[in-house]
Amino acid sequence: NAGVTQTPKFQVLKTGQSMTLQCAQDMNHEYMSWYRQDPGMGLRLIHYSVGAGITDQGEVPNGYNVSRSTTEDFPLRLLSAAPSQTSVYFCASRPPRQAGANVLTFGAGSRLTVL
Amino acid sequence: EDKVVQSPLSLVVHEGDTVTLNCSYEVTNFRSLLWYKQEKKAPTFLFMLTSSGIEKKSGRLSSILDKKELFSILNITATQTGDSAVYLCAVQGGSEKLVFGKGTKLTVNP
């Protein structure tokens, strides 16, 4: 089991460029989510998905798109990067709520800098 | 809107001290409260609390939930430099989302 795998670990973009942060999990988790972490701000939820074909917005969705075509993958797209999107991004997943566990498993994080 | 407030935001202690970290919350249809520890990487899970008054314990760390007063505390006794980290509190309500607080940065000096 690889757990939650995020790529890339580091990325530098110029303002206006687009990119996709990849997230994959091999634990058959239905729930997947993306957070961003900025100094002193904790973890803020960007988007989440409760299963293939279903996505929803979190606290800070603007500027980000997601899709969930398979259970395993949940990519995060920045269509036109802005300096305000400079942050560390974490992907996290967990089993279905009815499995009795709400514990998120986190990926290692992706550090994004937008110049 | 679900809300989690942690205090203090920052704390500096000496090795051997005991610390108490606080987490208060507002959430619709509370389901669980979770504590995570974050060093210079991804958060790692510490405790999940769902019932009031039942202490969860792991070594020198313990946590308890008060669902009536809507808060939880995380205690660390006999602190060590390896306890230096950001401690995150998160709650899950009726939706699937897990909402985090801003965290408490703990620094333990030798």
CSV table of C-alpha atoms in Angstrom, one decimal:
chain,number,residue,atom,x,y,z
A,1,ASN,CA,0.0,0.0,0.0
A,2,ALA,CA,1.4,3.3,-1.1
A,3,GLY,CA,-1.3,5.3,0.8
A,4,VAL,CA,-1.9,8.8,-0.6
A,5,THR,CA,0.6,9.8,-3.3
A,6,GLN,CA,0.9,13.4,-4.4
A,7,THR,CA,2.9,14.8,-7.3
A,8,PRO,CA,4.8,17.0,-7.8
A,9,LYS,CA,6.4,17.7,-4.4
A,10,PHE,CA,7.6,21.1,-5.6
A,11,GLN,CA,6.5,23.4,-8.4
A,12,VAL,CA,7.2,27.0,-9.4
A,13,LEU,CA,4.8,28.7,-11.8
A,14,LYS,CA,4.5,32.1,-13.4
A,15,THR,CA,1.3,34.1,-12.9
A,16,GLY,CA,-1.3,33.0,-15.5
A,17,GLN,CA,0.2,29.5,-16.1
A,18,SER,CA,-1.9,26.4,-15.5
A,19,MET,CA,-1.0,23.2,-13.8
A,20,THR,CA,-2.5,20.1,-12.2
A,21,LEU,CA,-1.6,18.7,-8.8
A,22,GLN,CA,-2.0,14.9,-8.9
A,23,CYS,CA,-3.4,12.8,-6.1
A,24,ALA,CA,-3.8,9.1,-6.0
A,25,GLN,CA,-4.8,6.6,-3.3
A,26,ASP,CA,-4.8,2.8,-3.3
A,27,MET,CA,-6.9,2.2,-0.2
A,28,ASN,CA,-10.2,2.2,-2.0
A,29,HIS,CA,-11.3,5.3,0.0
A,30,GLU,CA,-14.5,6.9,-1.3
A,31,TYR,CA,-13.8,10.3,0.3
A,32,MET,CA,-10.9,12.5,-1.0
A,33,SER,CA,-10.2,16.1,-0.4
A,34,TRP,CA,-7.7,18.9,-1.1
A,35,TYR,CA,-6.5,21.4,1.6
A,36,ARG,CA,-4.1,24.3,1.4
A,37,GLN,CA,-1.9,25.3,4.3
A,38,ASP,CA,-0.6,28.9,4.7
A,39,PRO,CA,1.4,30.1,7.7
A,40,GLY,CA,-0.8,30.7,10.7
A,41,MET,CA,-4.0,29.6,8.9
A,42,GLY,CA,-4.2,25.9,9.6
A,43,LEU,CA,-5.6,23.7,6.9
A,44,ARG,CA,-8.4,25.1,4.7
A,45,LEU,CA,-10.6,22.9,2.6
A,46,ILE,CA,-10.6,23.6,-1.1
A,47,HIS,CA,-12.7,20.8,-2.7
A,48,TYR,CA,-13.8,17.4,-1.7
A,49,SER,CA,-15.4,14.3,-3.2
A,50,VAL,CA,-17.5,11.6,-1.6
A,51,GLY,CA,-17.1,9.2,-4.6
A,52,ALA,CA,-16.4,8.9,-8.3
A,53,GLY,CA,-18.4,11.5,-10.3
A,54,ILE,CA,-19.2,13.6,-7.2
A,55,THR,CA,-17.4,16.8,-6.1
A,56,ASP,CA,-18.2,19.7,-3.9
A,57,GLN,CA,-16.7,23.0,-2.8
A,58,GLY,CA,-15.0,23.6,0.5
A,59,GLU,CA,-14.1,26.9,2.2
A,60,VAL,CA,-11.7,28.3,-0.4
A,61,PRO,CA,-12.7,26.9,-3.9
A,62,ASN,CA,-12.1,29.9,-6.0
A,63,GLY,CA,-9.4,29.5,-8.6
A,64,TYR,CA,-9.4,25.7,-8.4
A,65,ASN,CA,-11.1,22.9,-10.3
A,66,VAL,CA,-11.4,19.3,-9.5
A,67,SER,CA,-12.8,16.1,-11.1
A,68,ARG,CA,-13.2,12.6,-9.8
A,69,SER,CA,-13.5,10.1,-12.7
A,70,THR,CA,-12.2,7.2,-10.7
A,71,THR,CA,-12.1,6.2,-7.0
A,72,GLU,CA,-8.3,6.3,-7.0
A,73,ASP,CA,-7.6,9.7,-8.5
A,74,PHE,CA,-8.5,13.3,-7.5
A,75,PRO,CA,-6.5,15.9,-9.4
A,76,LEU,CA,-6.6,19.6,-8.5
A,77,ARG,CA,-6.3,22.1,-11.4
A,78,LEU,CA,-5.2,25.7,-11.3
A,79,LEU,CA,-6.4,27.2,-14.6
A,80,SER,CA,-4.6,30.6,-14.2
A,81,ALA,CA,-2.2,30.6,-11.3
A,82,ALA,CA,-2.0,33.7,-9.1
A,83,PRO,CA,0.6,34.6,-6.4
A,84,SER,CA,-2.2,34.2,-3.8
A,85,GLN,CA,-2.2,30.5,-4.6
A,86,THR,CA,1.4,30.1,-3.3
A,87,SER,CA,0.9,27.5,-0.6
A,88,VAL,CA,1.5,24.0,0.5
A,89,TYR,CA,-1.3,21.7,-0.8
A,90,PHE,CA,-2.3,18.4,0.9
A,91,CYS,CA,-4.5,15.7,-0.5
A,92,ALA,CA,-6.2,13.5,2.0
A,93,SER,CA,-8.6,10.6,1.9
A,94,ARG,CA,-10.6,8.4,4.3
A,95,PRO,CA,-12.9,5.4,4.2
A,96,PRO,CA,-16.7,5.7,3.9
A,97,ARG,CA,-18.4,7.2,7.0
A,98,GLN,CA,-20.4,4.1,7.5
A,99,ALA,CA,-17.1,2.2,8.0
A,100,GLY,CA,-16.9,4.0,11.4
A,101,ALA,CA,-13.7,5.9,10.8
A,102,ASN,CA,-13.3,9.6,10.1
A,103,VAL,CA,-9.6,9.6,10.2
A,104,LEU,CA,-8.0,11.3,7.2
A,105,THR,CA,-4.8,9.9,5.7
A,106,PHE,CA,-2.7,12.7,4.2
A,107,GLY,CA,-0.3,12.8,1.3
A,108,ALA,CA,3.2,14.2,1.8
A,109,GLY,CA,2.2,17.6,0.4
A,110,SER,CA,3.0,19.7,-2.7
A,111,ARG,CA,4.7,23.1,-2.3
A,112,LEU,CA,3.6,25.5,-5.0
A,113,THR,CA,5.2,28.9,-5.6
A,114,VAL,CA,3.6,31.3,-8.1
A,115,LEU,CA,5.8,34.2,-9.2
B,1,GLU,CA,-20.9,27.4,9.0
B,2,ASP,CA,-18.7,25.0,11.0
B,3,LYS,CA,-16.0,26.7,13.0
B,4,VAL,CA,-13.0,25.5,15.1
B,5,VAL,CA,-11.0,27.8,17.3
B,6,GLN,CA,-7.7,26.7,18.9
B,7,SER,CA,-5.8,28.4,21.7
B,8,PRO,CA,-3.2,29.4,22.4
B,9,LEU,CA,-1.9,29.9,18.8
B,10,SER,CA,1.7,29.6,20.1
B,11,LEU,CA,3.3,28.2,23.2
B,12,VAL,CA,6.9,27.9,24.4
B,13,VAL,CA,7.8,25.7,27.3
B,14,HIS,CA,10.7,23.9,28.8
B,15,GLU,CA,11.3,20.2,28.8
B,16,GLY,CA,9.4,18.4,31.5
B,17,ASP,CA,6.6,21.0,31.6
B,18,THR,CA,2.9,19.9,31.2
B,19,VAL,CA,0.9,21.7,28.6
B,20,THR,CA,-2.8,21.9,27.8
B,21,LEU,CA,-4.0,22.8,24.3
B,22,ASN,CA,-7.6,24.0,23.8
B,23,CYS,CA,-10.1,23.5,21.0
B,24,SER,CA,-13.6,24.9,20.9
B,25,TYR,CA,-16.0,24.3,18.1
B,26,GLU,CA,-19.3,25.2,16.5
B,27,VAL,CA,-20.7,22.5,14.2
B,28,THR,CA,-24.1,21.3,13.0
B,29,ASN,CA,-24.8,17.7,14.0
B,30,PHE,CA,-21.5,16.9,15.6
B,31,ARG,CA,-20.0,13.5,14.7
B,32,SER,CA,-16.4,13.6,15.8
B,33,LEU,CA,-13.4,15.7,16.9
B,34,LEU,CA,-9.9,14.8,15.8
B,35,TRP,CA,-6.4,15.8,16.9
B,36,TYR,CA,-3.4,15.7,14.6
B,37,LYS,CA,0.3,16.5,15.1
B,38,GLN,CA,2.2,18.2,12.3
B,39,GLU,CA,6.0,18.4,12.2
B,40,LYS,CA,7.6,19.6,9.0
B,41,LYS,CA,5.5,17.4,6.8
B,42,ALA,CA,2.0,15.9,6.6
B,43,PRO,CA,-0.3,15.8,9.7
B,44,THR,CA,-0.3,12.6,11.6
B,45,PHE,CA,-3.3,11.3,13.5
B,46,LEU,CA,-3.4,11.4,17.3
B,47,PHE,CA,-6.9,10.9,18.6
B,48,MET,CA,-10.5,10.8,17.6
B,49,LEU,CA,-13.2,11.7,20.1
B,50,THR,CA,-16.9,11.1,19.8
B,51,SER,CA,-18.3,10.8,23.3
B,52,SER,CA,-18.1,13.3,26.2
B,53,GLY,CA,-16.1,12.6,29.2
B,54,ILE,CA,-14.1,9.6,27.9
B,55,GLU,CA,-10.4,10.2,28.0
B,56,LYS,CA,-8.3,9.0,25.2
B,57,LYS,CA,-4.7,8.3,26.1
B,58,SER,CA,-1.5,7.4,24.3
B,59,GLY,CA,1.7,7.6,26.4
B,60,ARG,CA,2.2,11.1,27.7
B,61,LEU,CA,-0.6,12.5,25.5
B,62,SER,CA,-4.3,12.5,26.5
B,63,SER,CA,-7.4,14.2,25.3
B,64,ILE,CA,-11.0,14.6,26.4
B,65,LEU,CA,-14.2,16.0,24.9
B,66,ASP,CA,-17.0,18.0,26.4
B,67,LYS,CA,-19.9,18.0,24.0
B,68,LYS,CA,-22.1,20.2,26.3
B,69,GLU,CA,-19.5,23.0,26.4
B,70,LEU,CA,-18.3,22.3,22.9
B,71,PHE,CA,-14.6,22.0,23.5
B,72,SER,CA,-11.8,19.5,23.8
B,73,ILE,CA,-8.3,19.6,25.4
B,74,LEU,CA,-5.1,17.9,24.5
B,75,ASN,CA,-2.7,17.4,27.4
B,76,ILE,CA,1.0,16.6,27.1
B,77,THR,CA,2.8,15.7,30.3
B,78,ALA,CA,6.6,15.7,30.8
B,79,THR,CA,7.1,17.4,27.5
B,80,GLN,CA,10.2,16.5,25.3
B,81,THR,CA,11.8,18.4,22.5
B,82,GLY,CA,10.3,15.9,20.1
B,83,ASP,CA,6.9,17.1,21.0
B,84,SER,CA,7.7,20.4,19.3
B,85,ALA,CA,5.1,20.6,16.4
B,86,VAL,CA,1.9,22.2,15.3
B,87,TYR,CA,-1.1,20.5,16.9
B,88,LEU,CA,-4.3,20.6,14.8
B,89,CYS,CA,-7.9,20.1,15.9
B,90,ALA,CA,-10.6,19.2,13.4
B,91,VAL,CA,-14.3,18.5,13.6
B,92,GLN,CA,-16.8,16.7,11.5
B,93,GLY,CA,-20.4,17.6,11.5
B,94,GLY,CA,-23.4,16.5,9.5
B,95,SER,CA,-21.6,17.0,6.2
B,96,GLU,CA,-18.7,14.9,4.9
B,97,LYS,CA,-16.2,17.8,5.5
B,98,LEU,CA,-13.5,17.9,8.1
B,99,VAL,CA,-12.9,21.4,9.2
B,100,PHE,CA,-9.6,22.4,10.9
B,101,GLY,CA,-8.6,25.1,13.3
B,102,LYS,CA,-5.5,27.2,12.8
B,103,GLY,CA,-3.4,25.0,15.0
B,104,THR,CA,-1.3,25.6,18.1
B,105,LYS,CA,2.5,25.8,17.6
B,106,LEU,CA,4.3,24.2,20.5
B,107,THR,CA,8.0,24.7,21.1
B,108,VAL,CA,9.7,22.7,23.7
B,109,ASN,CA,13.1,24.0,24.7
B,110,PRO,CA,15.8,21.8,26.3
